[in-house]
XYZ file of C-alpha atoms in Angstrom:
285
model
C 19.870 -112.704 57.763
C 22.201 -111.084 55.641
C 21.018 -109.212 52.350
C 23.522 -108.219 49.696
C 22.378 -105.734 47.239
C 24.517 -105.462 43.667
C 26.265 -101.995 43.155
C 23.990 -101.115 40.470
C 21.069 -101.403 42.485
C 22.369 -99.216 44.984
C 23.142 -96.669 41.900
C 19.652 -96.758 40.763
C 18.327 -96.235 43.976
C 20.571 -92.921 44.901
C 19.745 -91.819 41.297
C 15.626 -91.778 42.117
C 16.547 -89.875 45.730
C 18.816 -87.119 44.528
C 15.479 -86.979 41.389
C 13.086 -86.165 43.851
C 15.096 -83.908 46.083
C 15.824 -81.675 43.341
C 11.721 -81.273 41.919
C 10.552 -80.602 45.193
C 13.195 -78.009 45.692
C 11.739 -76.447 42.200
C 8.392 -76.363 43.336
C 9.102 -74.575 46.246
C 10.360 -71.875 43.902
C 7.920 -71.333 41.692
C 4.920 -71.867 44.035
C 5.837 -70.923 47.439
C 4.394 -67.451 48.589
C 6.793 -64.226 48.223
C 7.720 -63.028 51.102
C 8.190 -58.940 51.464
C 11.951 -58.306 52.605
C 12.985 -61.216 50.831
C 16.309 -60.900 49.338
C 15.572 -63.497 47.218
C 12.687 -62.433 45.256
C 14.275 -58.720 44.864
C 15.191 -57.444 41.135
C 19.048 -56.944 40.667
C 18.933 -56.457 37.041
C 21.157 -53.710 36.360
C 20.449 -53.259 32.293
C 18.317 -50.200 31.757
C 17.154 -51.582 28.404
C 15.317 -54.539 30.095
C 13.939 -52.072 32.528
C 11.805 -50.041 30.651
C 8.143 -49.755 31.089
C 7.352 -50.822 27.711
C 3.234 -49.259 27.517
C 4.513 -45.780 29.041
C 7.656 -45.586 27.064
C 6.255 -46.530 23.463
C 6.768 -44.359 20.904
C 4.821 -45.211 17.739
C 6.646 -43.757 14.545
C 4.061 -42.176 12.119
C 5.064 -42.430 8.628
C 4.989 -38.759 7.993
C 4.617 -39.733 3.950
C 1.407 -38.238 3.321
C 1.912 -35.011 5.058
C 5.152 -35.099 3.427
C 3.282 -35.312 0.395
C 0.839 -32.475 1.039
C 3.270 -29.452 2.153
C 5.234 -30.408 -0.741
C 2.520 -30.669 -3.660
C 0.376 -27.477 -2.055
C 2.837 -24.719 -3.648
C 2.876 -26.698 -6.598
C -0.799 -26.253 -6.961
C -1.546 -22.838 -6.266
C 1.501 -21.809 -8.783
C -0.142 -23.533 -11.517
C -3.619 -22.005 -10.650
C -2.440 -18.848 -10.387
C -0.466 -19.478 -14.122
C -3.478 -20.805 -15.663
C -6.179 -17.668 -14.398
C -3.594 -15.420 -15.340
C -3.906 -16.743 -18.883
C -7.569 -17.322 -19.388
C -8.229 -13.499 -18.291
C -9.910 -11.703 -21.266
C -10.240 -7.805 -21.516
C -13.426 -6.193 -20.640
C -14.852 -2.843 -21.849
C -15.384 0.191 -19.557
C -18.608 -0.345 -19.441
C -18.840 -3.995 -17.867
C -16.038 -3.000 -15.607
C -17.617 -2.954 -11.820
C -18.062 0.468 -10.343
C -15.766 1.291 -7.277
C -17.884 1.153 -4.093
C -17.614 4.842 -3.360
C -20.787 7.033 -2.763
C -20.751 10.128 -5.224
C -21.700 10.679 -9.130
C -20.664 8.021 -11.432
C -21.423 8.176 -15.085
C -20.650 5.242 -16.896
C -20.133 5.485 -20.606
C -18.695 3.357 -23.037
C -15.719 4.874 -23.414
C -14.699 6.056 -20.163
C -16.667 6.088 -16.833
C -16.318 9.012 -15.030
C -16.474 9.239 -10.650
C -16.889 12.334 -8.266
C -16.384 11.216 -5.172
C -19.187 12.549 -1.902
C -21.331 14.455 -4.840
C -24.794 12.833 -4.866
C -26.521 13.888 -7.762
C -29.362 12.592 -9.554
C -29.787 11.675 -13.190
C -31.943 12.899 -15.887
C -33.424 10.297 -18.381
C -31.907 7.085 -19.232
C -29.909 5.063 -16.655
C -27.868 3.159 -19.222
C -24.932 5.563 -20.903
C -22.812 3.172 -22.821
C -24.196 5.183 -25.943
C -24.410 8.054 -24.741
C -22.197 11.424 -25.697
C -23.686 13.328 -22.326
C -25.388 13.023 -19.369
C -27.716 15.821 -16.903
C -27.814 15.241 -13.104
C -29.306 17.283 -10.861
C -27.546 18.211 -7.444
C -28.852 16.622 -4.359
C -25.581 17.298 -1.714
C -22.028 16.844 -1.315
C -18.867 19.669 -2.623
C -18.624 20.357 -5.840
C -15.799 23.020 -5.264
C -12.422 21.211 -4.027
C -14.217 17.518 -5.199
C -11.800 15.462 -7.673
C -12.856 14.206 -10.683
C -11.522 11.152 -11.813
C -11.491 9.407 -14.956
C -11.672 5.213 -15.427
C -10.826 4.195 -19.284
C -9.049 1.436 -21.118
C -7.606 4.403 -23.475
C -6.417 7.519 -23.293
C -7.810 10.914 -21.562
C -6.067 13.867 -23.385
C -8.165 16.802 -21.884
C -10.474 17.705 -19.212
C -12.406 21.010 -19.347
C -14.904 22.708 -17.074
C -17.312 25.479 -17.395
C -20.074 26.976 -15.654
C -23.334 28.825 -15.092
C -23.438 31.777 -12.534
C -26.612 33.549 -11.753
C -26.936 36.407 -9.525
C -29.195 36.171 -6.728
C -31.123 37.926 -3.746
C -30.904 36.292 -0.268
C -32.280 37.983 3.236
C -35.125 36.687 5.658
C -37.572 37.180 2.685
C -36.034 33.889 1.240
C -34.139 33.411 -1.880
C -34.560 34.965 -5.494
C -32.285 34.261 -8.258
C -32.505 36.918 -10.819
C -32.445 34.688 -14.800
C -31.289 37.686 -16.428
C -28.222 38.114 -14.910
C -25.970 35.128 -15.149
C -22.955 34.131 -16.586
C -21.894 31.091 -19.099
C -18.060 30.733 -18.744
C -15.875 29.345 -21.626
C -14.158 25.952 -21.295
C -11.087 25.906 -19.085
C -8.735 22.841 -19.010
C -8.519 21.723 -15.846
C -4.889 20.431 -14.418
C -4.658 17.030 -12.944
C -2.120 13.805 -13.373
C -2.981 10.370 -14.146
C -6.977 9.600 -13.404
C -7.636 12.572 -11.131
C -8.205 16.362 -11.670
C -9.301 18.767 -8.787
C -12.496 21.133 -9.268
C -11.189 24.295 -8.629
C -13.107 28.007 -8.653
C -16.320 27.365 -7.899
C -16.032 29.017 -4.418
C -18.403 32.013 -4.740
C -15.715 34.276 -4.573
C -14.548 33.103 -7.677
C -17.692 32.958 -9.559
C -17.453 35.435 -12.623
C -20.661 37.907 -12.899
C -22.206 40.094 -15.474
C -22.106 44.279 -14.682
C -24.666 45.792 -12.672
C -26.255 49.380 -12.052
C -28.754 49.577 -9.628
C -31.528 50.171 -12.361
C -30.423 46.857 -14.229
C -30.595 44.786 -10.905
C -34.289 46.438 -9.921
C -35.411 45.459 -13.214
C -34.003 41.584 -13.125
C -36.013 41.549 -9.794
C -39.150 42.972 -11.129
C -38.831 40.353 -14.129
C -37.970 37.029 -11.506
C -40.822 38.139 -8.951
C -43.286 38.253 -12.092
C -41.988 34.596 -13.807
C -43.116 33.052 -10.233
C -46.928 35.080 -10.643
C -46.074 37.195 -7.270
C -49.069 39.622 -6.690
C -47.410 43.751 -6.878
C -47.207 43.920 -3.442
C -44.730 40.798 -3.101
C -42.821 42.370 -6.212
C -42.262 45.859 -4.980
C -41.035 44.212 -1.364
C -38.343 42.250 -3.655
C -37.734 45.467 -5.247
C -37.471 47.462 -2.114
C -35.092 44.805 -0.436
C -32.424 46.052 -3.259
C -32.141 49.058 -1.695
C -28.927 51.419 -3.437
C -27.024 48.171 -4.726
C -24.819 48.297 -7.384
C -23.263 45.311 -7.925
C -24.066 41.633 -7.404
C -21.286 41.944 -4.400
C -23.545 44.035 -2.482
C -25.719 42.348 0.077
C -28.489 41.365 -0.384
C -27.289 40.469 -3.613
C -24.676 37.261 -4.368
C -23.489 35.375 -7.188
C -24.234 31.984 -6.771
C -23.447 28.868 -8.796
C -26.141 27.291 -10.747
C -24.641 24.486 -13.210
C -21.393 23.092 -14.061
C -20.200 20.985 -16.763
C -17.343 18.920 -17.414
C -15.526 18.039 -21.004
C -13.814 14.742 -21.090
C -11.966 14.178 -24.090
C -9.740 11.031 -24.931
C -8.941 8.321 -27.066
C -10.337 4.350 -26.729
C -8.227 1.594 -26.752
C -8.324 1.330 -30.637
C -7.680 5.012 -30.789
C -10.867 6.414 -32.112
C -11.446 9.766 -30.850
C -14.257 10.878 -28.204
C -16.045 13.168 -26.239
C -17.746 13.069 -23.017
C -19.777 15.729 -21.446
C -21.504 15.919 -17.778
C -23.680 18.564 -16.284
C -24.382 19.015 -12.875
C -27.838 21.618 -12.244
C -27.952 22.968 -8.590
C -31.593 23.571 -8.044
C -32.473 27.300 -6.986
């Protein structure tokens, strides 16, 4: 018995068969095992942009707006601060000016401050010199001759002068005895200097002035000085005999010593008012 199917039926069967084969082929490719060395699984892409590792090569772009604004604005802020500070500074008097942090004598008057670095001396009386015209110090240690007297003022310094008092004394194995009746007080002499610095000179033992003496006047001065110190007769005679035949203060055991030194600072304050200040340093004997 022969069966004849219409052409439409055959065409339908053929279509179903092709669809089934194609579907099986896709499943094999998508879900089949990957075989090492199989050329079908080797990547053959040659476009470098598509082969980049996005995690490793990721370079985020951080907007520099915050950093740029900070850098640009900072100098402006600093300049504004400087300008405002400069315009708001008010003048202060020398008494309110901080004293330089250097060791030495500092006399801080209202109109002027006098500084002698490395000269240590003790102030007598009240420490506040703002309303004073002079100050007296007792020498403790440090050089006087060869030191530099410095001034600080809002006005002008017109003249700095110096005077001193010398005394003849005896220095020997017995001790040191100043002869109070043999002294010389010099006149004021201007100190040459520049700006606010004035070198102190002429106070070394060889440069000090001394009175005219004789052997008799020297022995008489020794007797008076010993008596003032309430020495007994034997001790007084010992000091007198130690002078020997010396006739001048330059002969041993005599010597010329600096007893005190004074400085006078003349000037005008910032308002043009004249001032004169003095300081004195006494050397203990």
